[in-house]
mmCIF file of C-alpha atoms in Angstrom:
data_model
loop_
_atom_site.group_PDB
_atom_site.id
_atom_site.type_symbol
_atom_site.label_atom_id
_atom_site.label_comp_id
_atom_site.label_asym_id
_atom_site.label_seq_id
_atom_site.Cartn_x
_atom_site.Cartn_y
_atom_site.Cartn_z
ATOM 1 C CA UNK A 78 10.448 57.683 78.888
ATOM 2 C CA UNK A 79 13.833 58.654 78.101
ATOM 3 C CA UNK A 80 14.946 60.861 74.709
ATOM 4 C CA UNK A 81 17.381 58.860 72.441
ATOM 5 C CA UNK A 82 21.131 59.108 73.005
ATOM 6 C CA UNK A 83 21.665 60.043 69.513
ATOM 7 C CA UNK A 84 20.741 63.629 69.928
ATOM 8 C CA UNK A 85 17.358 63.772 68.381
ATOM 9 C CA UNK A 86 14.391 65.078 70.035
ATOM 10 C CA UNK A 87 12.571 61.556 69.893
ATOM 11 C CA UNK A 88 11.805 59.012 72.444
ATOM 12 C CA UNK A 89 14.546 56.304 72.277
ATOM 13 C CA UNK A 90 11.699 53.583 71.743
ATOM 14 C CA UNK A 91 10.572 55.650 68.811
ATOM 15 C CA UNK A 92 14.323 56.367 67.225
ATOM 16 C CA UNK A 93 17.035 54.145 67.657
ATOM 17 C CA UNK A 94 15.469 51.040 69.718
ATOM 18 C CA UNK A 95 13.354 49.841 66.813
ATOM 19 C CA UNK A 96 16.533 49.643 64.823
ATOM 20 C CA UNK A 97 18.235 48.046 67.323
ATOM 21 C CA UNK A 98 15.773 45.551 67.358
ATOM 22 C CA UNK A 99 15.752 45.071 63.581
ATOM 23 C CA UNK A 100 18.773 46.429 61.617
ATOM 24 C CA UNK A 101 16.379 46.879 58.395
ATOM 25 C CA UNK A 102 14.440 49.855 59.846
ATOM 26 C CA UNK A 103 17.713 51.873 59.218
ATOM 27 C CA UNK A 104 16.661 53.351 55.953
ATOM 28 C CA UNK A 105 19.522 55.754 55.596
ATOM 29 C CA UNK A 106 23.207 55.877 56.486
ATOM 30 C CA UNK A 107 22.251 58.733 59.163
ATOM 31 C CA UNK A 108 19.745 56.568 60.872
ATOM 32 C CA UNK A 109 22.280 53.712 61.163
ATOM 33 C CA UNK A 110 25.095 55.832 62.562
ATOM 34 C CA UNK A 111 22.876 57.455 65.105
ATOM 35 C CA UNK A 112 21.653 54.047 66.159
ATOM 36 C CA UNK A 113 25.290 52.647 66.299
ATOM 37 C CA UNK A 114 26.011 55.626 68.705
ATOM 38 C CA UNK A 115 23.085 54.664 70.988
ATOM 39 C CA UNK A 116 24.318 51.048 70.751
ATOM 40 C CA UNK A 117 27.592 52.369 72.254
ATOM 41 C CA UNK A 118 25.633 54.139 75.039
ATOM 42 C CA UNK A 119 23.732 51.266 75.812
ATOM 43 C CA UNK A 120 26.297 48.760 75.296
ATOM 44 C CA UNK A 121 24.692 46.826 72.698
ATOM 45 C CA UNK A 122 27.832 45.089 71.196
ATOM 46 C CA UNK A 123 25.970 42.568 69.098
ATOM 47 C CA UNK A 124 24.191 45.368 67.307
ATOM 48 C CA UNK A 125 27.534 47.231 66.678
ATOM 49 C CA UNK A 126 29.467 44.217 65.469
ATOM 50 C CA UNK A 127 26.533 43.143 63.528
ATOM 51 C CA UNK A 128 26.230 46.548 61.472
ATOM 52 C CA UNK A 129 29.865 46.490 60.563
ATOM 53 C CA UNK A 130 30.115 45.219 56.786
ATOM 54 C CA UNK A 131 31.138 41.663 56.464
ATOM 55 C CA UNK A 132 34.132 42.210 54.938
ATOM 56 C CA UNK A 133 35.217 44.131 58.128
ATOM 57 C CA UNK A 134 35.423 41.006 60.272
ATOM 58 C CA UNK A 135 34.110 42.793 63.080
ATOM 59 C CA UNK A 136 33.652 39.513 65.233
ATOM 60 C CA UNK A 137 37.254 39.199 65.383
ATOM 61 C CA UNK A 138 37.469 42.827 67.019
ATOM 62 C CA UNK A 139 34.503 42.049 69.182
ATOM 63 C CA UNK A 140 36.805 42.707 72.216
ATOM 64 C CA UNK A 141 37.903 45.906 71.288
ATOM 65 C CA UNK A 142 34.328 46.832 70.354
ATOM 66 C CA UNK A 143 33.036 46.033 73.791
ATOM 67 C CA UNK A 144 35.778 48.043 75.117
ATOM 68 C CA UNK A 145 34.668 51.129 73.260
ATOM 69 C CA UNK A 146 31.196 50.666 74.131
ATOM 70 C CA UNK A 147 32.121 50.644 78.019
ATOM 71 C CA UNK A 148 33.131 54.274 77.211
ATOM 72 C CA UNK A 149 31.246 57.309 79.097
ATOM 73 C CA UNK A 150 29.433 58.192 75.754
ATOM 74 C CA UNK A 151 27.971 61.551 76.433
ATOM 75 C CA UNK A 152 27.225 63.350 73.415
ATOM 76 C CA UNK A 153 26.676 63.092 69.472
ATOM 77 C CA UNK A 154 26.492 65.823 66.838
ATOM 78 C CA UNK A 155 25.958 64.946 63.392
ATOM 79 C CA UNK A 156 27.835 67.600 61.020
ATOM 80 C CA UNK A 157 26.886 66.737 57.778
ATOM 81 C CA UNK A 158 25.481 63.824 55.582
ATOM 82 C CA UNK A 159 26.348 63.043 52.074
ATOM 83 C CA UNK A 160 25.861 60.601 49.072
ATOM 84 C CA UNK A 161 28.585 58.186 47.442
ATOM 85 C CA UNK A 162 29.420 57.421 44.207
ATOM 86 C CA UNK A 163 26.107 55.567 43.617
ATOM 87 C CA UNK A 164 22.591 54.908 45.753
ATOM 88 C CA UNK A 165 24.036 52.294 47.866
ATOM 89 C CA UNK A 166 26.878 54.343 49.471
ATOM 90 C CA UNK A 167 26.568 57.439 51.552
ATOM 91 C CA UNK A 168 28.812 59.394 54.261
ATOM 92 C CA UNK A 169 27.843 60.788 57.873
ATOM 93 C CA UNK A 170 30.367 63.191 59.178
ATOM 94 C CA UNK A 171 29.974 63.347 63.068
ATOM 95 C CA UNK A 172 31.569 64.372 66.479
ATOM 96 C CA UNK A 173 31.065 61.911 69.302
ATOM 97 C CA UNK A 174 31.998 63.049 72.927
ATOM 98 C CA UNK A 175 32.963 60.852 75.784
ATOM 99 C CA UNK A 176 34.466 61.238 79.322
ATOM 100 C CA UNK A 177 37.549 59.716 80.517
ATOM 101 C CA UNK A 178 39.563 60.270 83.590
ATOM 102 C CA UNK A 179 37.581 63.712 84.433
ATOM 103 C CA UNK A 180 38.073 65.075 80.817
ATOM 104 C CA UNK A 181 35.878 65.189 77.988
ATOM 105 C CA UNK A 182 37.214 63.932 74.397
ATOM 106 C CA UNK A 183 35.833 64.250 71.244
ATOM 107 C CA UNK A 184 35.992 61.548 68.194
ATOM 108 C CA UNK A 185 35.413 62.994 64.907
ATOM 109 C CA UNK A 186 35.016 60.797 61.862
ATOM 110 C CA UNK A 187 33.632 60.692 58.245
ATOM 111 C CA UNK A 188 32.143 57.417 58.073
ATOM 112 C CA UNK A 189 31.279 55.284 55.069
ATOM 113 C CA UNK A 190 28.336 53.123 54.887
ATOM 114 C CA UNK A 191 27.341 50.731 52.302
ATOM 115 C CA UNK A 192 24.100 49.143 51.472
ATOM 116 C CA UNK A 193 23.785 45.624 50.590
ATOM 117 C CA UNK A 194 20.614 43.312 50.250
ATOM 118 C CA UNK A 195 18.756 46.000 51.405
ATOM 119 C CA UNK A 196 20.628 46.708 54.423
ATOM 120 C CA UNK A 197 23.032 49.660 55.256
ATOM 121 C CA UNK A 198 26.355 48.885 56.991
ATOM 122 C CA UNK A 199 29.461 50.751 58.168
ATOM 123 C CA UNK A 200 32.137 49.836 56.239
ATOM 124 C CA UNK A 201 35.117 52.402 57.085
ATOM 125 C CA UNK A 202 35.856 55.845 58.092
ATOM 126 C CA UNK A 203 38.216 58.632 58.177
ATOM 127 C CA UNK A 204 39.399 61.220 60.627
ATOM 128 C CA UNK A 205 39.816 64.702 59.287
ATOM 129 C CA UNK A 206 43.109 65.885 58.712
ATOM 130 C CA UNK A 207 44.708 68.460 60.438
ATOM 131 C CA UNK A 208 44.922 71.844 58.301
ATOM 132 C CA UNK A 209 48.715 72.387 57.608
ATOM 133 C CA UNK A 210 49.582 76.027 56.477
ATOM 134 C CA UNK A 211 50.358 76.296 53.098
ATOM 135 C CA UNK A 212 53.536 77.949 52.328
ATOM 136 C CA UNK A 213 52.306 80.819 50.119
ATOM 137 C CA UNK A 214 55.460 80.549 47.730
ATOM 138 C CA UNK A 215 53.846 77.419 46.777
ATOM 139 C CA UNK A 216 50.966 79.287 45.337
ATOM 140 C CA UNK A 217 53.429 81.060 42.523
ATOM 141 C CA UNK A 218 54.267 79.647 39.391
ATOM 142 C CA UNK A 219 57.976 78.387 39.122
ATOM 143 C CA UNK A 220 59.044 81.536 37.020
ATOM 144 C CA UNK A 221 57.928 83.836 39.726
ATOM 145 C CA UNK A 222 59.091 81.646 42.558
ATOM 146 C CA UNK A 223 62.242 83.330 44.428
ATOM 147 C CA UNK A 224 63.799 81.731 47.019
ATOM 148 C CA UNK A 225 66.744 82.900 48.742
ATOM 149 C CA UNK A 226 69.295 80.198 49.899
ATOM 150 C CA UNK A 227 68.996 81.131 53.641
ATOM 151 C CA UNK A 228 64.954 81.235 53.714
ATOM 152 C CA UNK A 229 63.160 78.268 54.815
ATOM 153 C CA UNK A 230 62.887 75.328 52.336
ATOM 154 C CA UNK A 231 59.428 75.197 50.308
ATOM 155 C CA UNK A 232 59.157 71.575 50.731
ATOM 156 C CA UNK A 233 58.327 72.247 54.652
ATOM 157 C CA UNK A 234 61.061 70.386 56.168
ATOM 158 C CA UNK A 235 62.019 73.487 58.571
ATOM 159 C CA UNK A 236 65.508 73.365 56.996
ATOM 160 C CA UNK A 237 67.081 76.185 55.057
ATOM 161 C CA UNK A 238 66.669 76.133 51.206
ATOM 162 C CA UNK A 239 70.231 75.706 50.830
ATOM 163 C CA UNK A 240 70.606 72.810 53.015
ATOM 164 C CA UNK A 241 67.383 70.819 51.662
ATOM 165 C CA UNK A 242 66.146 71.278 48.250
ATOM 166 C CA UNK A 243 68.152 74.068 47.013
#
């Protein structure tokens, strides 16, 4: 018996496999997301394609999906889950790790799922934005803002203020 690749402590046969055999067994977005990850590990391309929302036209991307499933997936961490604007929308933020050319890489995404006709589907996701340092001068009121002509521009261009926005 093998534990499920989705990272749960449950056996695959009691965790993601039933969902792979019957999509309707995914009761929550997290369950579907974990099953989709496990489907990548087990190279179940049909399941992955079929659990995209129909508006995504995943069948047209089958080759790329199959290529992704052929990666050496090694670990899944679910970071958070959340509700959407209604009971038929949910979010799962995760990190999925894979090995390639002797290195480990991480795919981090906040995935959006929608429920239609009783079934959850993956519809889209967004990657976390890189944190940019905010120029502390931008937190001041305009009256208090003092920018010297030779100071870096507050727009973040890297140019001197006098050569940019000044």
